[in-house]
mmCIF file of C-alpha atoms and ligand atoms in Angstrom:
data_model
loop_
_atom_site.group_PDB
_atom_site.id
_atom_site.type_symbol
_atom_site.label_atom_id
_atom_site.label_comp_id
_atom_site.label_asym_id
_atom_site.label_seq_id
_atom_site.Cartn_x
_atom_site.Cartn_y
_atom_site.Cartn_z
ATOM 1 C CA MET A 24 3.188 6.149 28.382
ATOM 2 C CA ASN A 25 0.327 4.254 27.751
ATOM 3 C CA SER A 26 -1.172 4.771 24.352
ATOM 4 C CA LYS A 27 -4.949 5.401 23.784
ATOM 5 C CA VAL A 28 -6.372 4.242 20.677
ATOM 6 C CA THR A 29 -10.278 4.550 20.129
ATOM 7 C CA PRO A 30 -12.032 4.986 16.967
ATOM 8 C CA TRP A 31 -12.560 8.803 18.157
ATOM 9 C CA GLU A 32 -9.094 9.280 19.465
ATOM 10 C CA VAL A 33 -5.836 8.166 18.636
ATOM 11 C CA ASP A 34 -2.497 8.634 20.512
ATOM 12 C CA ILE A 35 0.431 6.811 19.269
ATOM 13 C CA GLU A 36 3.920 8.033 20.010
ATOM 14 C CA SER A 37 6.325 5.036 18.889
ATOM 15 C CA GLU A 38 6.605 1.637 17.509
ATOM 16 C CA GLU A 39 6.617 0.213 20.586
ATOM 17 C CA ASP A 40 3.056 1.837 21.050
ATOM 18 C CA TYR A 41 1.902 -0.079 18.071
ATOM 19 C CA ARG A 42 3.375 -3.479 19.419
ATOM 20 C CA LYS A 43 1.281 -2.633 22.681
ATOM 21 C CA LEU A 44 -1.993 -2.247 20.776
ATOM 22 C CA ILE A 45 -1.335 -5.909 19.331
ATOM 23 C CA GLU A 46 -1.286 -7.214 22.716
ATOM 24 C CA GLU A 47 -4.047 -5.021 24.065
ATOM 25 C CA PHE A 48 -6.493 -5.824 20.995
ATOM 26 C CA GLY A 49 -5.579 -9.540 20.968
ATOM 27 C CA VAL A 50 -4.549 -9.258 17.383
ATOM 28 C CA LYS A 51 -1.861 -10.721 15.443
ATOM 29 C CA GLU A 52 1.027 -9.437 13.753
ATOM 30 C CA ILE A 53 1.011 -9.833 9.970
ATOM 31 C CA ASP A 54 4.422 -11.845 9.575
ATOM 32 C CA ASP A 55 6.332 -13.256 6.791
ATOM 33 C CA ASN A 56 4.677 -16.453 6.862
ATOM 34 C CA LEU A 57 1.129 -15.014 6.288
ATOM 35 C CA LEU A 58 2.408 -12.501 3.559
ATOM 36 C CA ASN A 59 3.852 -15.863 1.756
ATOM 37 C CA GLU A 60 0.904 -17.501 1.931
ATOM 38 C CA LEU A 61 -1.033 -14.495 0.258
ATOM 39 C CA LYS A 62 1.748 -14.198 -2.288
ATOM 40 C CA GLU A 63 1.042 -17.890 -3.127
ATOM 41 C CA ILE A 64 -2.395 -16.771 -4.270
ATOM 42 C CA THR A 65 -1.839 -13.173 -5.579
ATOM 43 C CA GLY A 66 1.578 -13.440 -7.111
ATOM 44 C CA ASP A 67 2.697 -10.332 -5.806
ATOM 45 C CA LEU A 68 2.130 -8.053 -2.802
ATOM 46 C CA HIS A 69 1.137 -4.516 -2.507
ATOM 47 C CA VAL A 70 3.520 -2.473 -1.318
ATOM 48 C CA LEU A 71 1.485 -1.245 1.639
ATOM 49 C CA LEU A 72 1.640 -5.072 2.882
ATOM 50 C CA ARG A 73 5.204 -5.385 1.869
ATOM 51 C CA ARG A 74 6.490 -2.485 4.011
ATOM 52 C CA ARG A 75 4.180 -3.617 6.915
ATOM 53 C CA PHE A 76 2.088 -0.355 6.863
ATOM 54 C CA PHE A 77 -0.868 -2.922 7.394
ATOM 55 C CA TYR A 78 0.888 -4.627 10.282
ATOM 56 C CA ALA A 79 -1.734 -6.711 12.428
ATOM 57 C CA HIS A 80 -4.758 -8.718 11.770
ATOM 58 C CA ARG A 81 -7.447 -10.930 13.125
ATOM 59 C CA GLY A 82 -8.286 -14.151 11.489
ATOM 60 C CA PHE A 83 -6.680 -13.247 8.197
ATOM 61 C CA ASP A 84 -4.887 -16.646 8.447
ATOM 62 C CA GLU A 85 -7.792 -18.553 8.773
ATOM 63 C CA LEU A 86 -9.643 -16.692 5.915
ATOM 64 C CA LEU A 87 -6.545 -17.595 3.518
ATOM 65 C CA LYS A 88 -7.253 -21.205 4.605
ATOM 66 C CA GLU A 89 -10.886 -21.027 3.863
ATOM 67 C CA TYR A 90 -10.217 -19.466 0.560
ATOM 68 C CA LYS A 91 -7.825 -22.283 -0.607
ATOM 69 C CA ASN A 92 -10.830 -24.533 0.412
ATOM 70 C CA GLY A 93 -12.836 -22.865 -2.034
ATOM 71 C CA LYS A 94 -14.957 -20.326 0.442
ATOM 72 C CA SER A 95 -15.363 -17.007 -0.762
ATOM 73 C CA PHE A 96 -15.491 -13.579 1.120
ATOM 74 C CA PHE A 97 -16.233 -10.033 0.322
ATOM 75 C CA ILE A 98 -14.625 -6.593 1.393
ATOM 76 C CA TYR A 99 -15.839 -4.136 3.665
ATOM 77 C CA THR A 100 -14.528 -0.751 4.633
ATOM 78 C CA GLY A 101 -15.685 2.732 5.337
ATOM 79 C CA ARG A 102 -14.968 6.410 6.189
ATOM 80 C CA ALA A 103 -16.870 8.774 8.182
ATOM 81 C CA PRO A 104 -16.859 12.315 6.447
ATOM 82 C CA SER A 105 -15.830 15.339 8.741
ATOM 83 C CA LYS A 106 -15.512 18.782 8.404
ATOM 84 C CA SER A 107 -13.078 19.047 5.805
ATOM 85 C CA LYS A 108 -11.814 17.277 2.763
ATOM 86 C CA MET A 109 -9.759 14.289 2.466
ATOM 87 C CA HIS A 110 -6.165 14.042 2.922
ATOM 88 C CA ILE A 111 -3.698 11.387 1.331
ATOM 89 C CA GLY A 112 -3.722 9.339 4.754
ATOM 90 C CA HIS A 113 -7.610 8.745 4.408
ATOM 91 C CA LEU A 114 -7.015 6.983 1.227
ATOM 92 C CA ILE A 115 -4.835 4.044 2.644
ATOM 93 C CA PRO A 116 -7.312 1.611 3.156
ATOM 94 C CA PHE A 117 -8.979 2.104 -0.168
ATOM 95 C CA ILE A 118 -5.904 1.651 -1.850
ATOM 96 C CA LEU A 119 -5.464 -1.751 -0.383
ATOM 97 C CA VAL A 120 -8.917 -2.584 -0.997
ATOM 98 C CA LYS A 121 -8.613 -1.886 -4.877
ATOM 99 C CA TRP A 122 -5.392 -4.132 -5.031
ATOM 100 C CA LEU A 123 -7.336 -6.890 -3.339
ATOM 101 C CA GLN A 124 -10.388 -6.652 -5.410
ATOM 102 C CA ASP A 125 -8.111 -6.641 -8.671
ATOM 103 C CA LYS A 126 -6.466 -9.786 -7.025
ATOM 104 C CA PHE A 127 -9.607 -11.593 -5.972
ATOM 105 C CA LYS A 128 -12.493 -10.155 -8.058
ATOM 106 C CA VAL A 129 -14.843 -9.845 -4.723
ATOM 107 C CA ASN A 130 -17.497 -7.512 -4.010
ATOM 108 C CA VAL A 131 -16.586 -4.446 -2.172
ATOM 109 C CA TYR A 132 -19.095 -2.367 0.075
ATOM 110 C CA ILE A 133 -17.925 1.237 1.528
ATOM 111 C CA GLN A 134 -19.953 2.676 4.057
ATOM 112 C CA ILE A 135 -20.125 6.523 4.369
ATOM 113 C CA PRO A 136 -21.301 6.993 8.121
ATOM 114 C CA ASP A 137 -22.753 10.847 7.777
ATOM 115 C CA GLU A 138 -23.742 10.527 11.587
ATOM 116 C CA GLU A 139 -20.773 9.214 13.230
ATOM 117 C CA LYS A 140 -18.532 12.331 13.495
ATOM 118 C CA TYR A 141 -21.410 14.293 14.385
ATOM 119 C CA TRP A 142 -22.504 12.069 17.125
ATOM 120 C CA ALA A 143 -18.927 12.028 18.089
ATOM 121 C CA LYS A 144 -18.844 15.767 18.307
ATOM 122 C CA LYS A 145 -16.047 15.772 15.874
ATOM 123 C CA THR A 146 -17.770 18.102 13.598
ATOM 124 C CA ASP A 147 -20.528 20.643 14.198
ATOM 125 C CA ASP A 148 -22.354 21.114 11.152
ATOM 126 C CA TYR A 149 -24.231 18.132 10.075
ATOM 127 C CA GLU A 150 -25.513 19.288 6.637
ATOM 128 C CA ALA A 151 -21.729 20.380 5.707
ATOM 129 C CA THR A 152 -20.514 16.955 6.625
ATOM 130 C CA ARG A 153 -23.374 15.664 4.449
ATOM 131 C CA GLN A 154 -21.910 17.320 1.466
ATOM 132 C CA TYR A 155 -18.731 15.945 2.203
ATOM 133 C CA ALA A 156 -20.055 12.459 2.122
ATOM 134 C CA TYR A 157 -20.540 12.753 -1.556
ATOM 135 C CA GLU A 158 -17.401 14.223 -2.087
ATOM 136 C CA ASP A 159 -15.432 11.446 -0.172
ATOM 137 C CA ALA A 160 -17.434 8.923 -1.930
ATOM 138 C CA ARG A 161 -16.223 10.291 -5.456
ATOM 139 C CA THR A 162 -12.782 10.302 -4.093
ATOM 140 C CA ILE A 163 -12.893 6.641 -2.847
ATOM 141 C CA ALA A 164 -14.309 5.590 -6.360
ATOM 142 C CA SER A 165 -11.481 7.114 -7.893
ATOM 143 C CA VAL A 166 -8.956 4.966 -6.634
ATOM 144 C CA GLY A 167 -10.079 2.765 -9.315
ATOM 145 C CA LEU A 168 -12.874 0.308 -7.805
ATOM 146 C CA ASP A 169 -14.668 -1.798 -10.082
ATOM 147 C CA PRO A 170 -18.293 -0.160 -10.502
ATOM 148 C CA ASP A 171 -19.796 -3.584 -11.322
ATOM 149 C CA ARG A 172 -18.430 -5.000 -8.044
ATOM 150 C CA THR A 173 -18.575 -1.987 -5.765
ATOM 151 C CA PHE A 174 -21.174 -0.577 -3.643
ATOM 152 C CA ILE A 175 -20.919 2.834 -1.850
ATOM 153 C CA PHE A 176 -23.537 3.981 0.652
ATOM 154 C CA ILE A 177 -24.171 6.916 2.677
ATOM 155 C CA ASN A 178 -25.868 5.918 5.898
ATOM 156 C CA SER A 179 -28.710 8.654 6.066
ATOM 157 C CA GLU A 180 -29.503 7.654 2.498
ATOM 158 C CA TYR A 181 -29.369 4.134 2.614
ATOM 159 C CA ILE A 182 -30.794 3.675 6.053
ATOM 160 C CA LYS A 183 -33.831 2.267 4.913
ATOM 161 C CA HIS A 184 -32.013 -0.965 4.329
ATOM 162 C CA LEU A 185 -29.912 -0.875 7.254
ATOM 163 C CA TYR A 186 -32.234 -0.095 9.771
ATOM 164 C CA LYS A 187 -33.951 -3.601 10.004
ATOM 165 C CA PRO A 188 -30.667 -5.543 10.634
ATOM 166 C CA ALA A 189 -29.735 -2.517 12.937
ATOM 167 C CA ILE A 190 -32.543 -3.243 15.222
ATOM 168 C CA TYR A 191 -31.711 -6.932 15.321
ATOM 169 C CA VAL A 192 -28.095 -5.936 16.307
ATOM 170 C CA ALA A 193 -28.554 -3.128 18.449
ATOM 171 C CA ARG A 194 -30.533 -5.840 20.860
ATOM 172 C CA GLU A 195 -27.500 -7.917 21.093
ATOM 173 C CA ILE A 196 -24.817 -5.405 22.483
ATOM 174 C CA SER A 197 -25.372 -4.224 25.949
ATOM 175 C CA ILE A 198 -24.103 -0.505 26.999
ATOM 176 C CA HIS A 199 -21.908 -2.718 29.475
ATOM 177 C CA GLU A 200 -20.113 -4.559 26.357
ATOM 178 C CA ALA A 201 -20.063 -1.260 24.493
ATOM 179 C CA LYS A 202 -18.500 0.735 27.282
ATOM 180 C CA LYS A 203 -15.953 -2.036 27.805
ATOM 181 C CA VAL A 204 -14.609 -1.694 24.228
ATOM 182 C CA PHE A 205 -14.856 2.020 23.234
ATOM 183 C CA GLY A 206 -14.756 3.525 26.785
ATOM 184 C CA PHE A 207 -17.454 6.134 26.323
ATOM 185 C CA ASP A 208 -17.616 8.416 29.371
ATOM 186 C CA ASP A 209 -20.832 10.096 30.525
ATOM 187 C CA SER A 210 -20.490 13.140 28.171
ATOM 188 C CA ALA A 211 -20.790 10.713 24.713
ATOM 189 C CA THR A 212 -23.907 11.193 22.794
ATOM 190 C CA ILE A 213 -26.621 8.378 22.915
ATOM 191 C CA GLY A 214 -25.949 8.528 19.324
ATOM 192 C CA LEU A 215 -22.602 6.678 19.492
ATOM 193 C CA PRO A 216 -23.540 3.479 21.094
ATOM 194 C CA PHE A 217 -26.209 3.176 18.599
ATOM 195 C CA TYR A 218 -23.993 3.870 15.822
ATOM 196 C CA ILE A 219 -21.974 0.747 16.596
ATOM 197 C CA SER A 220 -24.816 -1.494 15.156
ATOM 198 C CA LEU A 221 -24.789 0.678 11.943
ATOM 199 C CA GLN A 222 -20.930 -0.008 11.407
ATOM 200 C CA ILE A 223 -21.579 -3.670 12.029
ATOM 201 C CA VAL A 224 -24.308 -4.484 9.793
ATOM 202 C CA PRO A 225 -22.824 -4.219 6.583
ATOM 203 C CA THR A 226 -20.515 -7.438 7.746
ATOM 204 C CA PHE A 227 -23.666 -9.082 7.332
ATOM 205 C CA PHE A 228 -24.294 -7.901 3.653
ATOM 206 C CA GLU A 229 -23.131 -11.315 2.270
ATOM 207 C CA GLU A 230 -22.895 -14.786 3.738
ATOM 208 C CA SER A 231 -19.135 -15.398 3.270
ATOM 209 C CA TYR A 232 -16.640 -13.470 5.205
ATOM 210 C CA PRO A 233 -16.445 -9.988 5.662
ATOM 211 C CA LEU A 234 -12.591 -8.855 4.966
ATOM 212 C CA ILE A 235 -12.215 -5.534 6.579
ATOM 213 C CA PRO A 236 -8.856 -3.390 5.738
ATOM 214 C CA CYS A 237 -8.766 -0.250 8.081
ATOM 215 C CA GLY A 238 -6.778 1.561 10.561
ATOM 216 C CA ILE A 239 -6.315 -0.360 13.962
ATOM 217 C CA ASP A 240 -8.640 2.297 15.848
ATOM 218 C CA GLN A 241 -11.514 0.570 13.999
ATOM 219 C CA ASP A 242 -10.850 -2.749 15.546
ATOM 220 C CA PRO A 243 -13.345 -2.605 18.408
ATOM 221 C CA TYR A 244 -16.244 -2.523 16.524
ATOM 222 C CA PHE A 245 -15.431 -5.757 14.623
ATOM 223 C CA ARG A 246 -14.342 -7.446 18.068
ATOM 224 C CA LEU A 247 -18.092 -6.993 19.248
ATOM 225 C CA GLN A 248 -19.142 -8.255 15.622
ATOM 226 C CA ARG A 249 -17.308 -11.423 16.374
ATOM 227 C CA ASP A 250 -19.385 -11.829 19.480
ATOM 228 C CA ILE A 251 -22.736 -11.646 17.679
ATOM 229 C CA ALA A 252 -22.028 -12.898 14.082
ATOM 230 C CA GLU A 253 -22.734 -16.655 14.736
ATOM 231 C CA LYS A 254 -26.290 -15.731 16.339
ATOM 232 C CA PHE A 255 -27.221 -14.183 12.677
ATOM 233 C CA ASN A 256 -25.596 -17.164 10.887
ATOM 234 C CA ARG A 257 -22.886 -14.967 9.578
ATOM 235 C CA LYS A 258 -19.244 -15.185 9.588
ATOM 236 C CA LYS A 259 -17.018 -13.319 11.965
ATOM 237 C CA ALA A 260 -15.134 -10.149 10.799
ATOM 238 C CA ILE A 261 -11.826 -10.680 9.489
ATOM 239 C CA THR A 262 -9.537 -7.519 9.721
ATOM 240 C CA ILE A 263 -6.210 -6.239 8.269
ATOM 241 C CA LEU A 264 -5.294 -3.396 10.248
ATOM 242 C CA SER A 265 -3.028 -0.362 9.759
ATOM 243 C CA LYS A 266 -0.915 1.853 11.336
ATOM 244 C CA PHE A 267 -1.348 5.705 11.210
ATOM 245 C CA VAL A 268 0.241 8.229 8.762
ATOM 246 C CA TRP A 269 2.346 10.667 9.877
ATOM 247 C CA GLY A 270 1.707 14.771 9.640
ATOM 248 C CA LEU A 271 4.183 16.671 7.868
ATOM 249 C CA GLN A 272 5.442 18.173 11.442
ATOM 250 C CA GLY A 273 7.179 14.764 12.238
ATOM 251 C CA PRO A 274 7.166 11.377 13.318
ATOM 252 C CA TYR A 275 3.871 10.254 15.106
ATOM 253 C CA THR A 276 2.208 13.410 14.655
ATOM 254 C CA LYS A 277 -1.137 13.460 12.876
ATOM 255 C CA MET A 278 -2.028 14.143 9.333
ATOM 256 C CA SER A 279 -4.945 16.605 10.203
ATOM 257 C CA ALA A 280 -7.323 17.528 7.808
ATOM 258 C CA SER A 281 -8.115 20.828 9.800
ATOM 259 C CA ASP A 282 -4.494 21.865 9.428
ATOM 260 C CA PRO A 283 -3.263 22.274 5.844
ATOM 261 C CA LYS A 284 0.381 22.581 7.262
ATOM 262 C CA SER A 285 0.101 19.037 8.448
ATOM 263 C CA ALA A 286 -1.481 17.520 5.470
ATOM 264 C CA ILE A 287 -1.482 16.967 1.554
ATOM 265 C CA PHE A 288 -5.105 17.006 0.378
ATOM 266 C CA ILE A 289 -6.306 14.861 -2.346
ATOM 267 C CA ASP A 290 -7.027 17.898 -4.723
ATOM 268 C CA ASP A 291 -3.829 19.792 -3.823
ATOM 269 C CA ASP A 292 -2.065 20.898 -7.302
ATOM 270 C CA TYR A 293 1.838 19.938 -7.868
ATOM 271 C CA GLU A 294 2.847 23.590 -6.590
ATOM 272 C CA THR A 295 1.092 23.206 -3.516
ATOM 273 C CA VAL A 296 2.295 19.467 -2.790
ATOM 274 C CA ARG A 297 5.816 20.675 -3.391
ATOM 275 C CA TYR A 298 5.793 23.772 -1.403
ATOM 276 C CA LYS A 299 4.192 21.944 1.542
ATOM 277 C CA ILE A 300 6.787 19.143 1.452
ATOM 278 C CA LEU A 301 9.589 21.769 0.836
ATOM 279 C CA LYS A 302 8.480 24.218 3.503
ATOM 280 C CA TYR A 303 6.806 21.735 6.206
ATOM 281 C CA ALA A 304 7.944 18.240 6.176
ATOM 282 C CA PHE A 305 10.041 17.452 9.002
ATOM 283 C CA SER A 306 13.504 16.556 7.871
ATOM 284 C CA GLY A 307 16.055 14.018 9.265
ATOM 285 C CA GLY A 308 18.651 15.779 7.564
ATOM 286 C CA GLY A 309 21.676 17.414 9.201
ATOM 287 C CA ALA A 310 21.342 21.366 10.328
ATOM 288 C CA THR A 311 23.520 22.815 7.499
ATOM 289 C CA LEU A 312 24.488 21.148 4.041
ATOM 290 C CA GLU A 313 27.908 20.833 5.434
ATOM 291 C CA GLU A 314 26.777 18.782 8.510
ATOM 292 C CA HIS A 315 24.551 16.819 6.335
ATOM 293 C CA LYS A 316 27.321 15.941 4.081
ATOM 294 C CA LYS A 317 29.702 15.153 6.843
ATOM 295 C CA TYR A 318 27.294 13.263 9.330
ATOM 296 C CA GLY A 319 24.709 12.205 7.042
ATOM 297 C CA GLY A 320 20.975 11.958 7.670
ATOM 298 C CA LYS A 321 18.376 9.966 9.798
ATOM 299 C CA PRO A 322 15.745 8.407 7.396
ATOM 300 C CA GLU A 323 13.934 7.125 9.993
ATOM 301 C CA ILE A 324 12.770 10.204 11.493
ATOM 302 C CA ASP A 325 12.253 11.949 8.164
ATOM 303 C CA VAL A 326 8.597 12.529 7.119
ATOM 304 C CA SER A 327 9.650 12.554 3.362
ATOM 305 C CA PHE A 328 11.381 9.175 3.598
ATOM 306 C CA PHE A 329 8.481 7.841 5.749
ATOM 307 C CA TRP A 330 5.906 8.473 2.972
ATOM 308 C CA LEU A 331 8.369 7.036 0.426
ATOM 309 C CA SER A 332 8.190 3.942 2.149
ATOM 310 C CA VAL A 333 5.071 3.877 3.162
ATOM 311 C CA LEU A 334 3.291 4.066 -0.315
ATOM 312 C CA PHE A 335 5.096 6.325 -2.789
ATOM 313 C CA GLU A 336 8.149 4.483 -3.679
ATOM 314 C CA GLU A 337 7.159 0.919 -4.548
ATOM 315 C CA ASP A 338 10.508 -0.163 -6.040
ATOM 316 C CA ASP A 339 12.309 -2.020 -2.993
ATOM 317 C CA ARG A 340 15.726 -1.734 -4.477
ATOM 318 C CA LYS A 341 15.370 2.387 -5.079
ATOM 319 C CA LEU A 342 14.213 2.961 -1.379
ATOM 320 C CA LYS A 343 17.243 1.194 -0.321
ATOM 321 C CA GLU A 344 19.486 3.160 -2.340
ATOM 322 C CA ILE A 345 17.728 6.506 -1.222
ATOM 323 C CA GLU A 346 17.765 5.270 2.719
ATOM 324 C CA GLU A 347 21.439 4.457 2.244
ATOM 325 C CA GLY A 348 22.117 7.732 0.447
ATOM 326 C CA TYR A 349 20.810 9.823 2.810
ATOM 327 C CA ARG A 350 22.036 8.273 5.775
ATOM 328 C CA LYS A 351 25.637 8.778 4.131
ATOM 329 C CA GLY A 352 24.779 12.474 3.496
ATOM 330 C CA GLU A 353 25.296 11.789 -0.366
ATOM 331 C CA ILE A 354 21.542 12.695 -0.807
ATOM 332 C CA THR A 355 20.398 16.147 0.378
ATOM 333 C CA THR A 356 17.332 17.112 2.364
ATOM 334 C CA GLY A 357 16.457 19.494 -0.866
ATOM 335 C CA GLU A 358 17.005 16.112 -3.208
ATOM 336 C CA LEU A 359 14.901 13.724 -1.158
ATOM 337 C CA LYS A 360 12.045 16.335 -0.889
ATOM 338 C CA ASP A 361 11.861 17.209 -4.462
ATOM 339 C CA TYR A 362 11.717 13.503 -5.232
ATOM 340 C CA THR A 363 9.174 13.028 -2.927
ATOM 341 C CA ALA A 364 7.060 15.804 -4.164
ATOM 342 C CA LYS A 365 7.410 14.265 -7.477
ATOM 343 C CA LYS A 366 6.209 10.758 -6.491
ATOM 344 C CA VAL A 367 3.132 12.057 -4.451
ATOM 345 C CA TRP A 368 2.164 14.185 -7.458
ATOM 346 C CA GLU A 369 2.560 11.134 -9.764
ATOM 347 C CA PHE A 370 0.061 9.368 -7.410
ATOM 348 C CA LEU A 371 -2.283 12.463 -6.777
ATOM 349 C CA ARG A 372 -2.605 13.591 -10.425
ATOM 350 C CA ASN A 373 -3.960 9.962 -11.405
ATOM 351 C CA ILE A 374 -6.283 10.335 -8.475
ATOM 352 C CA GLN A 375 -7.416 13.938 -9.759
ATOM 353 C CA GLU A 376 -7.925 12.529 -13.454
ATOM 354 C CA ASN A 377 -10.199 9.502 -12.047
ATOM 355 C CA ARG A 378 -11.954 11.643 -10.141
ATOM 356 C CA ARG A 379 -13.083 13.917 -12.678
ATOM 357 C CA LYS A 380 -14.215 11.272 -14.929
ATOM 358 C CA ILE A 381 -16.224 9.176 -12.158
ATOM 359 C CA ASP A 382 -19.762 8.302 -12.942
ATOM 360 C CA LEU A 383 -20.711 8.029 -8.981
ATOM 361 C CA ASP A 384 -24.164 6.635 -9.764
ATOM 362 C CA LYS A 385 -22.556 3.500 -11.036
ATOM 363 C CA PHE A 386 -21.353 3.119 -7.505
ATOM 364 C CA MET A 387 -24.079 4.564 -5.485
ATOM 365 C CA TYR A 388 -27.306 3.307 -7.079
ATOM 366 C CA ASP A 389 -29.172 1.680 -4.212
ATOM 367 C CA GLY A 390 -31.180 -0.867 -6.212
ATOM 368 C CA LYS A 391 -27.904 -2.575 -6.974
ATOM 369 C CA LEU A 392 -27.637 -4.439 -3.698
ATOM 370 C CA ALA A 393 -31.240 -5.363 -3.679
ATOM 371 C CA SER A 394 -31.070 -6.937 -7.027
ATOM 372 C CA GLU A 395 -28.115 -9.471 -7.611
ATOM 373 C CA MET A 396 -25.421 -8.756 -4.883
ATOM 374 C CA TRP A 397 -27.582 -8.778 -1.925
ATOM 375 C CA ASN A 398 -29.803 -11.376 -1.297
ATOM 376 C CA TRP A 399 -30.042 -12.391 2.525
ATOM 377 C CA GLU A 400 -32.670 -13.293 4.967
ATOM 378 C CA PHE A 401 -31.913 -12.035 8.345
ATOM 379 C CA LYS A 402 -32.773 -14.700 10.520
ATOM 380 C CA ILE A 403 -32.060 -14.799 14.172
HETATM 381 N N1 LIG B 3 -15.770 4.495 11.537
HETATM 382 C C1 LIG B 3 -14.932 4.874 10.329
HETATM 383 C C2 LIG B 3 -14.178 6.172 10.330
HETATM 384 O O1 LIG B 3 -14.124 6.934 11.442
HETATM 385 C C3 LIG B 3 -16.050 4.816 9.336
HETATM 386 C C4 LIG B 3 -16.299 3.296 9.030
HETATM 387 C C5 LIG B 3 -17.544 2.871 8.584
HETATM 388 C C6 LIG B 3 -15.422 2.060 8.647
HETATM 389 N N2 LIG B 3 -17.624 1.575 8.403
HETATM 390 C C7 LIG B 3 -16.369 1.363 8.183
HETATM 391 C C8 LIG B 3 -14.017 1.702 8.880
HETATM 392 C C9 LIG B 3 -15.968 0.004 8.141
HETATM 393 C C10 LIG B 3 -13.841 0.619 8.669
HETATM 394 C C11 LIG B 3 -14.515 -0.498 8.486
HETATM 395 O O2 LIG B 3 -13.707 6.688 9.447
#
């Protein structure tokens, strides 16, 4: 079956689909060579890179070369608020962003497009979505971003500064191009094609390279950006692209914010996390304890193991032990789930504590860019 992936629709059913996307999108795999190059600079590698959850890129190899030659870059990513709160999958790009910011001490720009999901008809209540925009900004800041180097902006609030560049950008992209990349059909709102320009504008915030960690579904925006960047005397977008997390229901299901049985939310407490994992997380274990001990389990289809391997078990040796123990049936499903719940909670507790302490104004004050960080002349 053919995979279908656009920013508004994601349909992935196997690792094979991910490989096909690499060809379809014309991106490259993140391979050992690239990771070694990065490690030479950073000293170590974040678990999301080591385990290849970020698995593809466009131009990251070039960027590292340029960086070694003294060129700089900035980081840009975003999150479109929707009709419900964020789940752990939504945080993934921001976790990598924090790591990159720590390592490279670069500026980070985070766009919160409160219009996108409304225009895509993924939410029906714009005012509610706006409220989530602020909640999401707070959640994102709580991964530990440096307030002195991070600017989070909500499109409808910051539009005064986005609109002029968007005027120029929108003129450079035809409906034909937009359709080719995004495949809009006739029922799409006229908001969406214009929105493309708003997501491209922040790639021009600085003269250096924009580095964009995001889900691979976002790549189409930046493909269009690369076609026009040079006209604006700006650098082409560099992307590092991730896979999608599995929902609790099983391999390649979606963690959907509108289905609490599929997702663990950022504000879930320990009891809830544990309950959801014990009750709903799809298991690769044997049908009965006896069978499990006899024939072993299948870590490759087990949602708890998936989550440990993507993010929550950073220790490679420990992960290997768990994998082998589970496969042999020495570790039971109950034990694996219990351990996963603890690891997830360790992470969430920290986020929740940070979240309470965040001074959002430090991240969102809109004079910030205008003063020292943002000094650009938009010439065409
Ligand atoms: N379109 C993204 C979403 O649906 C939000 C977003 C805005 C974004 N700007 C971005 C994502 C830049 C990656 C990079 O959530």
